[in-house]
Amino acid sequence: MCRQVAGGAASCVGWVGVIVATATNDWVRTCDYTVATCVRMDELGSRGLWAECVISPALYHCVALNQILSLPAYIQTSRALMILACLLGLPSLLLVLLSMRCVRLQNDSMEVKRRRARVGGVLYLIMAVCGIISTVWFPIGAHQAEGLMSFGFSLYAGWVGSALCLLGGSVILCCQGLDPGTPSRDNSFYYSRQRGTATPLDPPANHAKSARV
């Protein structure tokens, strides 16, 4: 239970990080000179999934990337993967919450809860894979196209969010084993009133005989 809660919390925080990375445009910063020179010359550029920005002490101007068909493949693919990761976060969170033992629905069983947790964990892993591919491919593509100077805040948020989703999803899947609170037949015993001793439940004939005595 504690491991599942910890995994769900880590994945939820990771989902927030993925959303922040998707919504902001400080993925990579490009410049042909040093940082101070680029800032003075208003040539320090910042690029994200949705806009290209110019950063200077007195100006922060962004131009939206609206030409979808003319955009490079790495931007279009990163957009699609990050949007998919953001959309998968809500069903993943709901499935993990409904799989908690403290949440009870009508006609619920532990097997159903385990299935929900497994599906939620798998969805978190898919989110992590989408985020990792996007945050790795984007700076590589930007470097090949314009020359990469440094990573931006949004890229770090995407890395941390993807790592937390990967960690949380793995923990959720790993803790979904057999329920230790459910007794199995191999470890069950019955009590004989006449003898006052506990005898294994496996042989049904002996159990019937003790009941007749």
PDB file of C-alpha atoms in Angstrom:
ATOM      1  CA  MET A   1       0.000   0.000   0.000  1.00  0.00           C
ATOM      2  CA  CYS A   2       2.769   2.446   0.941  1.00  0.00           C
ATOM      3  CA  ARG A   3       4.775   1.594  -2.162  1.00  0.00           C
ATOM      4  CA  GLN A   4       1.718   2.084  -4.349  1.00  0.00           C
ATOM      5  CA  VAL A   5       0.990   5.477  -2.776  1.00  0.00           C
ATOM      6  CA  ALA A   6       4.625   6.523  -3.212  1.00  0.00           C
ATOM      7  CA  GLY A   7       4.625   5.399  -6.831  1.00  0.00           C
ATOM      8  CA  GLY A   8       1.368   7.216  -7.518  1.00  0.00           C
ATOM      9  CA  ALA A   9       2.647  10.427  -5.900  1.00  0.00           C
ATOM     10  CA  ALA A  10       5.908  10.327  -7.860  1.00  0.00           C
ATOM     11  CA  SER A  11       4.039   9.734 -11.103  1.00  0.00           C
ATOM     12  CA  CYS A  12       1.614  12.575 -10.373  1.00  0.00           C
ATOM     13  CA  VAL A  13       4.491  15.003  -9.764  1.00  0.00           C
ATOM     14  CA  GLY A  14       6.122  13.733 -12.952  1.00  0.00           C
ATOM     15  CA  TRP A  15       2.905  14.389 -14.866  1.00  0.00           C
ATOM     16  CA  VAL A  16       2.959  17.995 -13.649  1.00  0.00           C
ATOM     17  CA  GLY A  17       6.553  18.300 -14.857  1.00  0.00           C
ATOM     18  CA  VAL A  18       5.576  16.981 -18.288  1.00  0.00           C
ATOM     19  CA  ILE A  19       2.728  19.519 -18.490  1.00  0.00           C
ATOM     20  CA  VAL A  20       5.086  22.371 -17.542  1.00  0.00           C
ATOM     21  CA  ALA A  21       7.599  21.279 -20.176  1.00  0.00           C
ATOM     22  CA  THR A  22       4.882  21.072 -22.827  1.00  0.00           C
ATOM     23  CA  ALA A  23       3.355  24.472 -22.035  1.00  0.00           C
ATOM     24  CA  THR A  24       6.584  26.519 -21.854  1.00  0.00           C
ATOM     25  CA  ASN A  25       9.015  27.425 -24.631  1.00  0.00           C
ATOM     26  CA  ASP A  26      12.400  27.471 -22.916  1.00  0.00           C
ATOM     27  CA  TRP A  27      13.608  24.111 -24.248  1.00  0.00           C
ATOM     28  CA  VAL A  28      16.912  25.133 -25.841  1.00  0.00           C
ATOM     29  CA  ARG A  29      18.856  28.385 -26.126  1.00  0.00           C
ATOM     30  CA  THR A  30      20.887  29.165 -29.214  1.00  0.00           C
ATOM     31  CA  CYS A  31      23.587  31.753 -29.830  1.00  0.00           C
ATOM     32  CA  ASP A  32      26.562  32.204 -32.116  1.00  0.00           C
ATOM     33  CA  TYR A  33      28.621  34.040 -29.475  1.00  0.00           C
ATOM     34  CA  THR A  34      28.967  34.089 -25.696  1.00  0.00           C
ATOM     35  CA  VAL A  35      25.949  34.612 -23.437  1.00  0.00           C
ATOM     36  CA  ALA A  36      26.831  38.230 -22.562  1.00  0.00           C
ATOM     37  CA  THR A  37      27.453  39.128 -26.217  1.00  0.00           C
ATOM     38  CA  CYS A  38      24.216  37.549 -27.379  1.00  0.00           C
ATOM     39  CA  VAL A  39      22.214  39.327 -24.676  1.00  0.00           C
ATOM     40  CA  ARG A  40      23.726  42.722 -25.601  1.00  0.00           C
ATOM     41  CA  MET A  41      23.109  42.114 -29.299  1.00  0.00           C
ATOM     42  CA  ASP A  42      19.600  40.751 -28.717  1.00  0.00           C
ATOM     43  CA  GLU A  43      20.579  37.485 -30.398  1.00  0.00           C
ATOM     44  CA  LEU A  44      20.068  35.041 -27.553  1.00  0.00           C
ATOM     45  CA  GLY A  45      17.317  32.792 -28.848  1.00  0.00           C
ATOM     46  CA  SER A  46      15.043  30.412 -27.003  1.00  0.00           C
ATOM     47  CA  ARG A  47      13.081  27.730 -28.792  1.00  0.00           C
ATOM     48  CA  GLY A  48      10.261  25.508 -27.596  1.00  0.00           C
ATOM     49  CA  LEU A  49       7.495  23.393 -29.016  1.00  0.00           C
ATOM     50  CA  TRP A  50       5.245  26.328 -29.831  1.00  0.00           C
ATOM     51  CA  ALA A  51       7.359  29.467 -30.306  1.00  0.00           C
ATOM     52  CA  GLU A  52      10.791  30.968 -30.903  1.00  0.00           C
ATOM     53  CA  CYS A  53      11.755  33.762 -28.528  1.00  0.00           C
ATOM     54  CA  VAL A  54      14.411  36.487 -28.329  1.00  0.00           C
ATOM     55  CA  ILE A  55      15.794  37.153 -24.862  1.00  0.00           C
ATOM     56  CA  SER A  56      17.455  40.413 -23.820  1.00  0.00           C
ATOM     57  CA  PRO A  57      17.499  42.619 -20.679  1.00  0.00           C
ATOM     58  CA  ALA A  58      14.726  44.856 -22.034  1.00  0.00           C
ATOM     59  CA  LEU A  59      12.911  42.533 -24.411  1.00  0.00           C
ATOM     60  CA  TYR A  60      11.304  39.133 -24.425  1.00  0.00           C
ATOM     61  CA  HIS A  61       9.621  38.631 -27.761  1.00  0.00           C
ATOM     62  CA  CYS A  62       8.195  35.368 -29.078  1.00  0.00           C
ATOM     63  CA  VAL A  63       7.034  34.306 -32.522  1.00  0.00           C
ATOM     64  CA  ALA A  64       4.542  31.451 -32.662  1.00  0.00           C
ATOM     65  CA  LEU A  65       5.403  28.437 -34.788  1.00  0.00           C
ATOM     66  CA  ASN A  66       2.147  28.234 -36.716  1.00  0.00           C
ATOM     67  CA  GLN A  67       3.456  26.785 -39.983  1.00  0.00           C
ATOM     68  CA  ILE A  68       2.774  23.192 -39.063  1.00  0.00           C
ATOM     69  CA  LEU A  69       3.615  21.672 -42.445  1.00  0.00           C
ATOM     70  CA  SER A  70       6.895  23.559 -42.741  1.00  0.00           C
ATOM     71  CA  LEU A  71       8.170  22.725 -39.249  1.00  0.00           C
ATOM     72  CA  PRO A  72      11.040  20.249 -38.842  1.00  0.00           C
ATOM     73  CA  ALA A  73      10.139  16.658 -38.053  1.00  0.00           C
ATOM     74  CA  TYR A  74      11.684  16.777 -34.580  1.00  0.00           C
ATOM     75  CA  ILE A  75       9.357  19.625 -33.509  1.00  0.00           C
ATOM     76  CA  GLN A  76       6.214  17.987 -34.870  1.00  0.00           C
ATOM     77  CA  THR A  77       7.064  14.613 -33.347  1.00  0.00           C
ATOM     78  CA  SER A  78       7.972  16.138 -29.983  1.00  0.00           C
ATOM     79  CA  ARG A  79       4.677  18.036 -29.946  1.00  0.00           C
ATOM     80  CA  ALA A  80       2.657  14.907 -30.616  1.00  0.00           C
ATOM     81  CA  LEU A  81       4.491  12.817 -28.021  1.00  0.00           C
ATOM     82  CA  MET A  82       4.278  15.460 -25.288  1.00  0.00           C
ATOM     83  CA  ILE A  83       0.572  16.066 -25.920  1.00  0.00           C
ATOM     84  CA  LEU A  84      -0.011  12.310 -25.742  1.00  0.00           C
ATOM     85  CA  ALA A  85       1.903  12.135 -22.458  1.00  0.00           C
ATOM     86  CA  CYS A  86      -0.193  14.973 -20.992  1.00  0.00           C
ATOM     87  CA  LEU A  87      -3.459  13.332 -22.049  1.00  0.00           C
ATOM     88  CA  LEU A  88      -2.492   9.932 -20.601  1.00  0.00           C
ATOM     89  CA  GLY A  89      -1.829  11.452 -17.187  1.00  0.00           C
ATOM     90  CA  LEU A  90      -5.481  11.849 -16.165  1.00  0.00           C
ATOM     91  CA  PRO A  91      -6.660   8.258 -16.841  1.00  0.00           C
ATOM     92  CA  SER A  92      -3.456   6.946 -15.276  1.00  0.00           C
ATOM     93  CA  LEU A  93      -4.062   8.949 -12.120  1.00  0.00           C
ATOM     94  CA  LEU A  94      -7.712   7.860 -11.884  1.00  0.00           C
ATOM     95  CA  LEU A  95      -6.854   4.190 -12.373  1.00  0.00           C
ATOM     96  CA  VAL A  96      -4.171   4.278  -9.683  1.00  0.00           C
ATOM     97  CA  LEU A  97      -6.479   6.092  -7.244  1.00  0.00           C
ATOM     98  CA  LEU A  98      -9.313   3.613  -7.828  1.00  0.00           C
ATOM     99  CA  SER A  99      -6.908   0.724  -7.224  1.00  0.00           C
ATOM    100  CA  MET A 100      -6.137   1.894  -3.667  1.00  0.00           C
ATOM    101  CA  ARG A 101      -7.464  -0.338  -0.905  1.00  0.00           C
ATOM    102  CA  CYS A 102      -8.979   2.659   0.875  1.00  0.00           C
ATOM    103  CA  VAL A 103     -11.205   3.357  -2.156  1.00  0.00           C
ATOM    104  CA  ARG A 104     -14.128   0.967  -2.393  1.00  0.00           C
ATOM    105  CA  LEU A 105     -16.583   0.694  -5.266  1.00  0.00           C
ATOM    106  CA  GLN A 106     -19.604  -1.553  -5.608  1.00  0.00           C
ATOM    107  CA  ASN A 107     -18.742  -5.160  -6.537  1.00  0.00           C
ATOM    108  CA  ASP A 108     -15.027  -4.368  -6.270  1.00  0.00           C
ATOM    109  CA  SER A 109     -12.475  -7.130  -5.719  1.00  0.00           C
ATOM    110  CA  MET A 110      -8.741  -7.185  -5.169  1.00  0.00           C
ATOM    111  CA  GLU A 111      -8.175  -8.716  -8.586  1.00  0.00           C
ATOM    112  CA  VAL A 112      -9.993  -5.817 -10.253  1.00  0.00           C
ATOM    113  CA  LYS A 113      -7.961  -3.347  -8.214  1.00  0.00           C
ATOM    114  CA  ARG A 114      -4.724  -5.054  -9.245  1.00  0.00           C
ATOM    115  CA  ARG A 115      -5.722  -4.853 -12.896  1.00  0.00           C
ATOM    116  CA  ARG A 116      -6.458  -1.154 -12.566  1.00  0.00           C
ATOM    117  CA  ALA A 117      -3.103  -0.552 -10.918  1.00  0.00           C
ATOM    118  CA  ARG A 118      -1.268  -2.492 -13.626  1.00  0.00           C
ATOM    119  CA  VAL A 119      -2.976  -0.544 -16.417  1.00  0.00           C
ATOM    120  CA  GLY A 120      -2.256   2.741 -14.641  1.00  0.00           C
ATOM    121  CA  GLY A 121       1.395   1.776 -14.177  1.00  0.00           C
ATOM    122  CA  VAL A 122       1.740   0.840 -17.844  1.00  0.00           C
ATOM    123  CA  LEU A 123       0.219   4.171 -18.897  1.00  0.00           C
ATOM    124  CA  TYR A 124       2.716   6.008 -16.696  1.00  0.00           C
ATOM    125  CA  LEU A 125       5.537   4.087 -18.355  1.00  0.00           C
ATOM    126  CA  ILE A 126       4.188   5.075 -21.781  1.00  0.00           C
ATOM    127  CA  MET A 127       4.144   8.703 -20.610  1.00  0.00           C
ATOM    128  CA  ALA A 128       7.765   8.385 -19.510  1.00  0.00           C
ATOM    129  CA  VAL A 129       8.823   6.908 -22.856  1.00  0.00           C
ATOM    130  CA  CYS A 130       7.052   9.702 -24.768  1.00  0.00           C
ATOM    131  CA  GLY A 131       8.682  12.364 -22.592  1.00  0.00           C
ATOM    132  CA  ILE A 132      12.158  10.838 -22.843  1.00  0.00           C
ATOM    133  CA  ILE A 133      12.000  10.554 -26.644  1.00  0.00           C
ATOM    134  CA  SER A 134      10.814  14.164 -26.978  1.00  0.00           C
ATOM    135  CA  THR A 135      13.305  15.713 -24.562  1.00  0.00           C
ATOM    136  CA  VAL A 136      16.222  13.828 -26.112  1.00  0.00           C
ATOM    137  CA  TRP A 137      15.306  14.238 -29.774  1.00  0.00           C
ATOM    138  CA  PHE A 138      14.423  17.964 -29.564  1.00  0.00           C
ATOM    139  CA  PRO A 139      17.858  19.281 -28.447  1.00  0.00           C
ATOM    140  CA  ILE A 140      19.593  16.985 -30.934  1.00  0.00           C
ATOM    141  CA  GLY A 141      17.449  18.338 -33.759  1.00  0.00           C
ATOM    142  CA  ALA A 142      17.942  21.946 -32.616  1.00  0.00           C
ATOM    143  CA  HIS A 143      21.691  21.448 -32.469  1.00  0.00           C
ATOM    144  CA  GLN A 144      21.802  20.018 -35.979  1.00  0.00           C
ATOM    145  CA  ALA A 145      19.588  22.812 -37.336  1.00  0.00           C
ATOM    146  CA  GLU A 146      20.903  25.941 -35.615  1.00  0.00           C
ATOM    147  CA  GLY A 147      23.646  25.038 -33.181  1.00  0.00           C
ATOM    148  CA  LEU A 148      22.748  24.384 -29.557  1.00  0.00           C
ATOM    149  CA  MET A 149      24.169  26.570 -26.868  1.00  0.00           C
ATOM    150  CA  SER A 150      22.501  25.370 -23.675  1.00  0.00           C
ATOM    151  CA  PHE A 151      19.477  23.569 -22.310  1.00  0.00           C
ATOM    152  CA  GLY A 152      16.527  25.558 -21.023  1.00  0.00           C
ATOM    153  CA  PHE A 153      14.268  25.251 -17.995  1.00  0.00           C
ATOM    154  CA  SER A 154      11.512  23.473 -19.910  1.00  0.00           C
ATOM    155  CA  LEU A 155      13.860  20.710 -21.008  1.00  0.00           C
ATOM    156  CA  TYR A 156      14.974  20.058 -17.432  1.00  0.00           C
ATOM    157  CA  ALA A 157      11.332  19.974 -16.320  1.00  0.00           C
ATOM    158  CA  GLY A 158      10.618  17.397 -19.028  1.00  0.00           C
ATOM    159  CA  TRP A 159      13.566  15.251 -17.991  1.00  0.00           C
ATOM    160  CA  VAL A 160      12.607  15.289 -14.314  1.00  0.00           C
ATOM    161  CA  GLY A 161       8.930  14.659 -15.088  1.00  0.00           C
ATOM    162  CA  SER A 162       9.713  11.728 -17.391  1.00  0.00           C
ATOM    163  CA  ALA A 163      12.089  10.215 -14.840  1.00  0.00           C
ATOM    164  CA  LEU A 164       9.472  10.459 -12.079  1.00  0.00           C
ATOM    165  CA  CYS A 165       6.807   8.878 -14.308  1.00  0.00           C
ATOM    166  CA  LEU A 166       9.208   6.052 -15.120  1.00  0.00           C
ATOM    167  CA  LEU A 167      10.060   5.540 -11.453  1.00  0.00           C
ATOM    168  CA  GLY A 168       6.456   5.769 -10.255  1.00  0.00           C
ATOM    169  CA  GLY A 169       5.098   3.467 -12.952  1.00  0.00           C
ATOM    170  CA  SER A 170       7.778   0.874 -12.209  1.00  0.00           C
ATOM    171  CA  VAL A 171       7.030   0.977  -8.474  1.00  0.00           C
ATOM    172  CA  ILE A 172       3.293   0.600  -9.088  1.00  0.00           C
ATOM    173  CA  LEU A 173       3.840  -2.432 -11.321  1.00  0.00           C
ATOM    174  CA  CYS A 174       6.378  -4.040  -8.988  1.00  0.00           C
ATOM    175  CA  CYS A 175       4.130  -3.851  -5.912  1.00  0.00           C
ATOM    176  CA  GLN A 176       1.222  -5.591  -7.665  1.00  0.00           C
ATOM    177  CA  GLY A 177       1.932  -9.158  -6.563  1.00  0.00           C
ATOM    178  CA  LEU A 178      -0.222 -11.612  -4.668  1.00  0.00           C
ATOM    179  CA  ASP A 179      -2.243 -10.044  -1.902  1.00  0.00           C
ATOM    180  CA  PRO A 180      -0.571 -11.103   1.368  1.00  0.00           C
ATOM    181  CA  GLY A 181      -3.813 -10.567   3.248  1.00  0.00           C
ATOM    182  CA  THR A 182      -5.694 -13.233   1.277  1.00  0.00           C
ATOM    183  CA  PRO A 183      -5.147 -16.697   2.765  1.00  0.00           C
ATOM    184  CA  SER A 184      -4.384 -19.515   0.370  1.00  0.00           C
ATOM    185  CA  ARG A 185      -5.686 -23.061   0.763  1.00  0.00           C
ATOM    186  CA  ASP A 186      -2.194 -24.437   1.294  1.00  0.00           C
ATOM    187  CA  ASN A 187      -1.790 -22.425   4.481  1.00  0.00           C
ATOM    188  CA  SER A 188      -5.338 -22.897   5.853  1.00  0.00           C
ATOM    189  CA  PHE A 189      -6.147 -24.898   8.992  1.00  0.00           C
ATOM    190  CA  TYR A 190      -9.288 -26.153  10.689  1.00  0.00           C
ATOM    191  CA  TYR A 191      -9.776 -26.698  14.381  1.00  0.00           C
ATOM    192  CA  SER A 192     -10.918 -30.005  15.809  1.00  0.00           C
ATOM    193  CA  ARG A 193     -12.927 -29.545  19.008  1.00  0.00           C
ATOM    194  CA  GLN A 194     -12.299 -33.067  20.246  1.00  0.00           C
ATOM    195  CA  ARG A 195      -8.531 -33.047  19.873  1.00  0.00           C
ATOM    196  CA  GLY A 196      -8.006 -29.335  20.465  1.00  0.00           C
ATOM    197  CA  THR A 197      -5.384 -29.154  17.733  1.00  0.00           C
ATOM    198  CA  ALA A 198      -5.090 -27.353  14.392  1.00  0.00           C
ATOM    199  CA  THR A 199      -4.903 -29.630  11.363  1.00  0.00           C
ATOM    200  CA  PRO A 200      -4.198 -28.662   7.721  1.00  0.00           C
ATOM    201  CA  LEU A 201      -7.297 -28.159   5.631  1.00  0.00           C
ATOM    202  CA  ASP A 202      -6.040 -29.902   2.503  1.00  0.00           C
ATOM    203  CA  PRO A 203      -7.416 -33.458   2.995  1.00  0.00           C
ATOM    204  CA  PRO A 204     -11.222 -33.083   2.746  1.00  0.00           C
ATOM    205  CA  ALA A 205     -11.830 -36.648   3.966  1.00  0.00           C
ATOM    206  CA  ASN A 206     -10.094 -36.033   7.297  1.00  0.00           C
ATOM    207  CA  HIS A 207     -12.025 -32.813   7.746  1.00  0.00           C
ATOM    208  CA  ALA A 208     -15.341 -34.594   7.235  1.00  0.00           C
ATOM    209  CA  LYS A 209     -14.325 -37.365   9.623  1.00  0.00           C
ATOM    210  CA  SER A 210     -13.439 -34.915  12.367  1.00  0.00           C
ATOM    211  CA  ALA A 211     -16.766 -33.155  11.928  1.00  0.00           C
ATOM    212  CA  ARG A 212     -18.697 -36.466  12.372  1.00  0.00           C
ATOM    213  CA  VAL A 213     -16.717 -37.269  15.553  1.00  0.00           C
TER     214      VAL A 213
END
